[in-house]
PDB file of C-alpha atoms in Angstrom:
ATOM      1  CA  MET B   1      48.709 178.360 195.010  1.00  0.00           C
ATOM      2  CA  THR B   2      52.049 177.033 193.790  1.00  0.00           C
ATOM      3  CA  ALA B   3      54.354 177.511 190.847  1.00  0.00           C
ATOM      4  CA  ARG B   4      56.618 174.528 191.562  1.00  0.00           C
ATOM      5  CA  CYS B   5      56.341 171.084 189.991  1.00  0.00           C
ATOM      6  CA  LEU B   6      58.401 167.905 190.126  1.00  0.00           C
ATOM      7  CA  ILE B   7      57.830 165.526 187.222  1.00  0.00           C
ATOM      8  CA  LEU B   8      58.606 161.983 188.357  1.00  0.00           C
ATOM      9  CA  ALA B   9      60.441 160.254 185.515  1.00  0.00           C
ATOM     10  CA  ALA B  10      62.994 157.989 187.205  1.00  0.00           C
ATOM     11  CA  GLY B  11      61.222 154.619 187.171  1.00  0.00           C
ATOM     12  CA  PHE B  12      62.419 151.504 185.361  1.00  0.00           C
ATOM     13  CA  GLY B  13      59.191 150.950 183.393  1.00  0.00           C
ATOM     14  CA  THR B  14      59.488 147.180 183.740  1.00  0.00           C
ATOM     15  CA  ARG B  15      55.816 146.595 182.887  1.00  0.00           C
ATOM     16  CA  MET B  16      56.505 148.028 179.437  1.00  0.00           C
ATOM     17  CA  GLY B  17      58.691 145.028 178.589  1.00  0.00           C
ATOM     18  CA  ALA B  18      60.721 145.424 175.392  1.00  0.00           C
ATOM     19  CA  LEU B  19      59.560 149.021 174.910  1.00  0.00           C
ATOM     20  CA  THR B  20      61.812 150.156 177.757  1.00  0.00           C
ATOM     21  CA  ALA B  21      64.754 147.859 177.076  1.00  0.00           C
ATOM     22  CA  SER B  22      66.668 150.719 175.457  1.00  0.00           C
ATOM     23  CA  ARG B  23      64.740 153.876 176.374  1.00  0.00           C
ATOM     24  CA  PRO B  24      63.125 155.241 179.524  1.00  0.00           C
ATOM     25  CA  LYS B  25      59.345 155.061 179.739  1.00  0.00           C
ATOM     26  CA  PRO B  26      58.852 158.865 179.767  1.00  0.00           C
ATOM     27  CA  LEU B  27      60.207 159.004 176.205  1.00  0.00           C
ATOM     28  CA  ILE B  28      57.619 156.566 174.838  1.00  0.00           C
ATOM     29  CA  GLU B  29      55.311 158.447 172.453  1.00  0.00           C
ATOM     30  CA  VAL B  30      51.545 158.669 172.759  1.00  0.00           C
ATOM     31  CA  GLY B  31      49.707 160.532 170.017  1.00  0.00           C
ATOM     32  CA  GLY B  32      52.971 161.710 168.453  1.00  0.00           C
ATOM     33  CA  GLN B  33      54.351 163.214 171.658  1.00  0.00           C
ATOM     34  CA  SER B  34      56.518 161.738 174.388  1.00  0.00           C
ATOM     35  CA  LEU B  35      54.953 161.099 177.767  1.00  0.00           C
ATOM     36  CA  LEU B  36      57.482 163.509 179.260  1.00  0.00           C
ATOM     37  CA  ASP B  37      56.383 166.262 176.901  1.00  0.00           C
ATOM     38  CA  HIS B  38      52.749 165.567 177.766  1.00  0.00           C
ATOM     39  CA  ALA B  39      53.672 166.075 181.428  1.00  0.00           C
ATOM     40  CA  LEU B  40      55.670 169.237 180.743  1.00  0.00           C
ATOM     41  CA  GLY B  41      52.706 170.646 178.854  1.00  0.00           C
ATOM     42  CA  ILE B  42      50.456 170.018 181.845  1.00  0.00           C
ATOM     43  CA  ALA B  43      52.913 171.710 184.223  1.00  0.00           C
ATOM     44  CA  ARG B  44      53.394 174.740 182.003  1.00  0.00           C
ATOM     45  CA  GLY B  45      49.671 174.964 181.355  1.00  0.00           C
ATOM     46  CA  ALA B  46      49.130 175.207 185.111  1.00  0.00           C
ATOM     47  CA  GLY B  47      51.457 178.205 185.260  1.00  0.00           C
ATOM     48  CA  CYS B  48      54.372 176.425 186.919  1.00  0.00           C
ATOM     49  CA  ARG B  49      57.441 178.647 186.675  1.00  0.00           C
ATOM     50  CA  LYS B  50      59.774 176.193 188.412  1.00  0.00           C
ATOM     51  CA  ILE B  51      59.768 172.671 186.975  1.00  0.00           C
ATOM     52  CA  ALA B  52      62.248 169.885 187.654  1.00  0.00           C
ATOM     53  CA  VAL B  53      62.412 166.337 186.295  1.00  0.00           C
ATOM     54  CA  ASN B  54      63.994 163.456 188.202  1.00  0.00           C
ATOM     55  CA  ALA B  55      65.739 160.653 186.321  1.00  0.00           C
ATOM     56  CA  HIS B  56      67.558 157.402 187.056  1.00  0.00           C
ATOM     57  CA  TYR B  57      66.987 154.650 184.474  1.00  0.00           C
ATOM     58  CA  LEU B  58      68.715 155.652 181.215  1.00  0.00           C
ATOM     59  CA  ALA B  59      68.941 159.149 182.630  1.00  0.00           C
ATOM     60  CA  ASP B  60      71.256 160.332 179.852  1.00  0.00           C
ATOM     61  CA  GLN B  61      68.369 160.062 177.383  1.00  0.00           C
ATOM     62  CA  ILE B  62      66.185 162.274 179.604  1.00  0.00           C
ATOM     63  CA  VAL B  63      69.018 164.799 179.803  1.00  0.00           C
ATOM     64  CA  ASP B  64      69.492 164.707 176.028  1.00  0.00           C
ATOM     65  CA  HIS B  65      65.755 165.147 175.434  1.00  0.00           C
ATOM     66  CA  LEU B  66      65.713 168.287 177.556  1.00  0.00           C
ATOM     67  CA  LYS B  67      69.075 169.725 176.523  1.00  0.00           C
ATOM     68  CA  GLN B  68      67.441 172.509 174.492  1.00  0.00           C
ATOM     69  CA  ASP B  69      65.511 173.698 177.556  1.00  0.00           C
ATOM     70  CA  ASP B  70      67.841 174.968 180.265  1.00  0.00           C
ATOM     71  CA  THR B  71      64.872 176.080 182.379  1.00  0.00           C
ATOM     72  CA  VAL B  72      64.086 172.474 183.418  1.00  0.00           C
ATOM     73  CA  PRO B  73      66.811 170.902 185.562  1.00  0.00           C
ATOM     74  CA  VAL B  74      67.172 167.126 185.480  1.00  0.00           C
ATOM     75  CA  LEU B  75      67.819 165.715 188.942  1.00  0.00           C
ATOM     76  CA  ILE B  76      69.764 162.514 188.271  1.00  0.00           C
ATOM     77  CA  GLU B  77      69.452 159.967 191.057  1.00  0.00           C
ATOM     78  CA  GLN B  78      72.694 158.009 191.247  1.00  0.00           C
ATOM     79  CA  PRO B  79      73.891 155.496 192.193  1.00  0.00           C
ATOM     80  CA  ASP B  80      70.513 154.432 193.570  1.00  0.00           C
ATOM     81  CA  ILE B  81      66.963 155.454 192.736  1.00  0.00           C
ATOM     82  CA  LEU B  82      65.372 157.489 195.540  1.00  0.00           C
ATOM     83  CA  ASP B  83      61.725 156.382 195.128  1.00  0.00           C
ATOM     84  CA  SER B  84      58.924 158.951 195.133  1.00  0.00           C
ATOM     85  CA  GLY B  85      59.386 160.331 198.638  1.00  0.00           C
ATOM     86  CA  GLY B  86      63.137 160.563 198.306  1.00  0.00           C
ATOM     87  CA  ALA B  87      62.661 162.343 194.988  1.00  0.00           C
ATOM     88  CA  VAL B  88      60.561 165.047 196.671  1.00  0.00           C
ATOM     89  CA  LYS B  89      63.152 165.422 199.445  1.00  0.00           C
ATOM     90  CA  ASN B  90      65.915 165.755 196.853  1.00  0.00           C
ATOM     91  CA  ALA B  91      63.934 168.197 194.674  1.00  0.00           C
ATOM     92  CA  ALA B  92      63.274 170.567 197.576  1.00  0.00           C
ATOM     93  CA  ALA B  93      66.850 171.801 197.226  1.00  0.00           C
ATOM     94  CA  VAL B  94      65.926 173.083 193.749  1.00  0.00           C
ATOM     95  CA  LEU B  95      62.207 173.829 194.022  1.00  0.00           C
ATOM     96  CA  GLY B  96      62.173 175.156 197.592  1.00  0.00           C
ATOM     97  CA  HIS B  97      60.243 174.244 200.714  1.00  0.00           C
ATOM     98  CA  ASP B  98      56.869 175.719 199.763  1.00  0.00           C
ATOM     99  CA  PRO B  99      53.997 173.463 198.591  1.00  0.00           C
ATOM    100  CA  MET B 100      55.098 171.376 195.609  1.00  0.00           C
ATOM    101  CA  LEU B 101      53.129 169.745 192.799  1.00  0.00           C
ATOM    102  CA  THR B 102      54.225 166.311 191.642  1.00  0.00           C
ATOM    103  CA  LEU B 103      53.184 164.641 188.405  1.00  0.00           C
ATOM    104  CA  ASN B 104      53.953 161.108 187.235  1.00  0.00           C
ATOM    105  CA  ALA B 105      55.326 161.003 183.705  1.00  0.00           C
ATOM    106  CA  ASP B 106      53.329 157.986 182.559  1.00  0.00           C
ATOM    107  CA  ASN B 107      49.780 159.334 182.281  1.00  0.00           C
ATOM    108  CA  VAL B 108      47.736 161.114 179.639  1.00  0.00           C
ATOM    109  CA  TRP B 109      44.980 163.581 180.474  1.00  0.00           C
ATOM    110  CA  HIS B 110      42.009 165.231 178.827  1.00  0.00           C
ATOM    111  CA  GLY B 111      39.942 167.884 180.541  1.00  0.00           C
ATOM    112  CA  PRO B 112      40.697 170.606 183.073  1.00  0.00           C
ATOM    113  CA  ASN B 113      44.366 171.042 183.849  1.00  0.00           C
ATOM    114  CA  PRO B 114      44.899 168.622 186.756  1.00  0.00           C
ATOM    115  CA  LEU B 115      47.666 170.626 188.415  1.00  0.00           C
ATOM    116  CA  ALA B 116      45.700 173.857 188.219  1.00  0.00           C
ATOM    117  CA  ALA B 117      42.735 172.097 189.849  1.00  0.00           C
ATOM    118  CA  LEU B 118      44.949 170.852 192.687  1.00  0.00           C
ATOM    119  CA  SER B 119      46.541 174.256 193.227  1.00  0.00           C
ATOM    120  CA  ALA B 120      43.159 175.966 193.412  1.00  0.00           C
ATOM    121  CA  ALA B 121      41.775 173.479 195.959  1.00  0.00           C
ATOM    122  CA  PHE B 122      44.795 173.137 198.252  1.00  0.00           C
ATOM    123  CA  ASP B 123      44.391 174.533 201.764  1.00  0.00           C
ATOM    124  CA  PRO B 124      47.705 174.249 203.640  1.00  0.00           C
ATOM    125  CA  THR B 125      46.038 175.031 206.965  1.00  0.00           C
ATOM    126  CA  ARG B 126      44.118 171.727 206.779  1.00  0.00           C
ATOM    127  CA  MET B 127      46.020 169.637 204.252  1.00  0.00           C
ATOM    128  CA  GLY B 128      49.451 168.088 204.204  1.00  0.00           C
ATOM    129  CA  ALA B 129      48.760 166.628 200.768  1.00  0.00           C
ATOM    130  CA  LEU B 130      45.924 166.792 198.233  1.00  0.00           C
ATOM    131  CA  LEU B 131      45.799 163.922 195.732  1.00  0.00           C
ATOM    132  CA  LEU B 132      43.871 163.770 192.471  1.00  0.00           C
ATOM    133  CA  LEU B 133      41.557 160.747 192.157  1.00  0.00           C
ATOM    134  CA  LEU B 134      39.007 158.995 189.990  1.00  0.00           C
ATOM    135  CA  PRO B 135      36.702 156.095 190.839  1.00  0.00           C
ATOM    136  CA  CYS B 136      37.877 152.772 189.428  1.00  0.00           C
ATOM    137  CA  GLU B 137      35.120 152.644 186.810  1.00  0.00           C
ATOM    138  CA  ARG B 138      36.257 155.924 185.219  1.00  0.00           C
ATOM    139  CA  VAL B 139      39.939 155.178 184.712  1.00  0.00           C
ATOM    140  CA  ILE B 140      41.392 154.000 181.402  1.00  0.00           C
ATOM    141  CA  GLY B 141      44.163 151.430 181.218  1.00  0.00           C
ATOM    142  CA  ARG B 142      44.425 150.755 184.931  1.00  0.00           C
ATOM    143  CA  LYS B 143      44.949 147.067 185.709  1.00  0.00           C
ATOM    144  CA  ASP B 144      45.143 147.168 189.494  1.00  0.00           C
ATOM    145  CA  GLY B 145      42.485 147.954 192.097  1.00  0.00           C
ATOM    146  CA  GLY B 146      41.953 151.214 193.891  1.00  0.00           C
ATOM    147  CA  ASP B 147      44.196 153.169 196.233  1.00  0.00           C
ATOM    148  CA  PHE B 148      42.023 155.183 198.610  1.00  0.00           C
ATOM    149  CA  SER B 149      38.567 155.645 200.023  1.00  0.00           C
ATOM    150  CA  ILE B 150      37.376 159.216 200.548  1.00  0.00           C
ATOM    151  CA  ASP B 151      34.947 160.562 203.156  1.00  0.00           C
ATOM    152  CA  GLN B 152      32.466 163.427 202.823  1.00  0.00           C
ATOM    153  CA  ALA B 153      35.044 165.942 204.038  1.00  0.00           C
ATOM    154  CA  GLY B 154      37.521 164.778 201.404  1.00  0.00           C
ATOM    155  CA  ARG B 155      39.866 162.989 203.800  1.00  0.00           C
ATOM    156  CA  LEU B 156      41.541 159.861 202.457  1.00  0.00           C
ATOM    157  CA  THR B 157      42.108 156.404 203.856  1.00  0.00           C
ATOM    158  CA  LEU B 158      44.471 153.933 202.193  1.00  0.00           C
ATOM    159  CA  ASP B 159      42.232 151.313 200.575  1.00  0.00           C
ATOM    160  CA  LYS B 160      43.311 148.768 197.924  1.00  0.00           C
ATOM    161  CA  THR B 161      39.892 147.230 197.279  1.00  0.00           C
ATOM    162  CA  HIS B 162      38.497 147.217 193.756  1.00  0.00           C
ATOM    163  CA  GLY B 163      35.771 149.755 194.481  1.00  0.00           C
ATOM    164  CA  ALA B 164      38.128 152.362 195.913  1.00  0.00           C
ATOM    165  CA  TYR B 165      39.363 155.512 194.194  1.00  0.00           C
ATOM    166  CA  VAL B 166      42.486 155.455 192.027  1.00  0.00           C
ATOM    167  CA  TYR B 167      45.344 157.877 192.602  1.00  0.00           C
ATOM    168  CA  LEU B 168      46.125 159.558 189.283  1.00  0.00           C
ATOM    169  CA  GLY B 169      49.773 160.366 189.868  1.00  0.00           C
ATOM    170  CA  ALA B 170      49.165 164.082 190.484  1.00  0.00           C
ATOM    171  CA  GLN B 171      49.235 165.812 193.852  1.00  0.00           C
ATOM    172  CA  ILE B 172      50.211 168.926 195.751  1.00  0.00           C
ATOM    173  CA  LEU B 173      51.938 168.511 199.088  1.00  0.00           C
ATOM    174  CA  ASP B 174      53.896 170.224 201.790  1.00  0.00           C
ATOM    175  CA  PRO B 175      57.394 168.764 201.310  1.00  0.00           C
ATOM    176  CA  ALA B 176      58.336 169.273 204.982  1.00  0.00           C
ATOM    177  CA  PRO B 177      57.635 165.651 206.073  1.00  0.00           C
ATOM    178  CA  CYS B 178      59.762 164.381 203.182  1.00  0.00           C
ATOM    179  CA  ILE B 179      62.579 166.773 204.038  1.00  0.00           C
ATOM    180  CA  ALA B 180      62.447 165.669 207.691  1.00  0.00           C
ATOM    181  CA  GLU B 181      62.554 161.957 206.810  1.00  0.00           C
ATOM    182  CA  PRO B 182      65.996 160.590 207.805  1.00  0.00           C
ATOM    183  CA  ARG B 183      66.111 158.116 204.911  1.00  0.00           C
ATOM    184  CA  ASN B 184      67.193 159.280 201.484  1.00  0.00           C
ATOM    185  CA  ALA B 185      65.182 156.648 199.577  1.00  0.00           C
ATOM    186  CA  PHE B 186      61.560 156.059 200.583  1.00  0.00           C
ATOM    187  CA  SER B 187      58.052 155.986 199.150  1.00  0.00           C
ATOM    188  CA  LEU B 188      55.493 158.766 199.371  1.00  0.00           C
ATOM    189  CA  ARG B 189      53.124 156.104 200.694  1.00  0.00           C
ATOM    190  CA  ASP B 190      55.050 156.295 203.966  1.00  0.00           C
ATOM    191  CA  ILE B 191      54.367 160.042 204.107  1.00  0.00           C
ATOM    192  CA  TRP B 192      50.725 159.583 203.126  1.00  0.00           C
ATOM    193  CA  ALA B 193      50.284 157.097 205.973  1.00  0.00           C
ATOM    194  CA  GLN B 194      51.616 159.691 208.424  1.00  0.00           C
ATOM    195  CA  LEU B 195      49.300 162.361 207.033  1.00  0.00           C
ATOM    196  CA  GLU B 196      46.332 159.981 207.158  1.00  0.00           C
ATOM    197  CA  ASP B 197      46.963 159.447 210.873  1.00  0.00           C
ATOM    198  CA  GLN B 198      47.028 163.227 211.341  1.00  0.00           C
ATOM    199  CA  GLY B 199      43.816 163.783 209.345  1.00  0.00           C
ATOM    200  CA  ARG B 200      45.751 165.862 206.792  1.00  0.00           C
ATOM    201  CA  LEU B 201      45.579 163.553 203.751  1.00  0.00           C
ATOM    202  CA  PHE B 202      42.918 164.784 201.307  1.00  0.00           C
ATOM    203  CA  GLY B 203      41.646 163.897 197.864  1.00  0.00           C
ATOM    204  CA  LEU B 204      40.057 165.736 194.942  1.00  0.00           C
ATOM    205  CA  VAL B 205      38.005 163.922 192.287  1.00  0.00           C
ATOM    206  CA  TYR B 206      39.153 164.893 188.797  1.00  0.00           C
ATOM    207  CA  ASP B 207      36.567 166.307 186.406  1.00  0.00           C
ATOM    208  CA  GLY B 208      38.041 164.882 183.230  1.00  0.00           C
ATOM    209  CA  GLN B 209      39.534 161.786 181.586  1.00  0.00           C
ATOM    210  CA  TRP B 210      42.773 160.008 182.483  1.00  0.00           C
ATOM    211  CA  ALA B 211      44.668 157.096 180.974  1.00  0.00           C
ATOM    212  CA  ASP B 212      47.405 155.029 182.600  1.00  0.00           C
ATOM    213  CA  VAL B 213      50.304 154.302 180.252  1.00  0.00           C
ATOM    214  CA  GLY B 214      52.113 151.976 182.625  1.00  0.00           C
ATOM    215  CA  HIS B 215      51.886 148.953 180.307  1.00  0.00           C
ATOM    216  CA  PRO B 216      52.023 148.485 176.504  1.00  0.00           C
ATOM    217  CA  GLU B 217      48.247 148.223 176.066  1.00  0.00           C
ATOM    218  CA  GLY B 218      47.895 151.627 177.701  1.00  0.00           C
ATOM    219  CA  ILE B 219      49.416 153.366 174.692  1.00  0.00           C
ATOM    220  CA  ALA B 220      46.585 152.452 172.328  1.00  0.00           C
ATOM    221  CA  LEU B 221      43.970 153.093 175.026  1.00  0.00           C
ATOM    222  CA  ALA B 222      45.354 156.571 175.704  1.00  0.00           C
ATOM    223  CA  GLU B 223      45.507 157.382 171.995  1.00  0.00           C
ATOM    224  CA  ALA B 224      41.924 156.194 171.548  1.00  0.00           C
ATOM    225  CA  MET B 225      40.858 158.463 174.414  1.00  0.00           C
ATOM    226  CA  LEU B 226      42.548 161.460 172.769  1.00  0.00           C
ATOM    227  CA  GLU B 227      41.152 160.641 169.338  1.00  0.00           C
ATOM    228  CA  ALA B 228      37.617 160.305 170.724  1.00  0.00           C
ATOM    229  CA  VAL B 229      37.673 163.722 172.351  1.00  0.00           C
ATOM    230  CA  ASP B 230      39.155 165.344 169.233  1.00  0.00           C
ATOM    231  CA  VAL B 231      36.297 164.166 167.017  1.00  0.00           C
TER     232      VAL B 231
END
């Protein structure tokens, strides 16, 4: 459905503590490979021909990491970070106004390609955004509660209770609401709330394993997940 992907790599990684004091979180290694390279592998494996990476915190290191690959532009957010919604708005100038995949650069996956699954299931006539989810009991490394509840038709409702589904940091969306937003810096949660009200916010349950590497303990958990499936 789409060949465009924005990898979100601009965050400060404060939960990582000392590990991100001198390097951005996307360059932390899991299983001998940086989180950013894990994300790039997912995007390329889904057939994405246009990929961009946003950066803010220690952005020069992201640029240096990708300097050998001139096919992946780094969208540096300066002087201020744009947040997730602002990042999509900014990336539309490079990736275009057609449906866009976004992928957080702090997760590790095993199973079907998550972006390919989203692209195959996205129906722009009914959906403004399609988010990839797992129930709380199936996620690895997640410390918080859930994010959404999902009905039988696949429509989502924002829901932070413990039994809700967890958003996995991968989605496909129509960037038009982000482009139309007058603010430059804003969260995608604002856009999701609008789409929920319109009945155009949908979810897809992932048929695989996912680990959150948003905190130091997540590194070992993600590596254990990968080692278990390789046995």
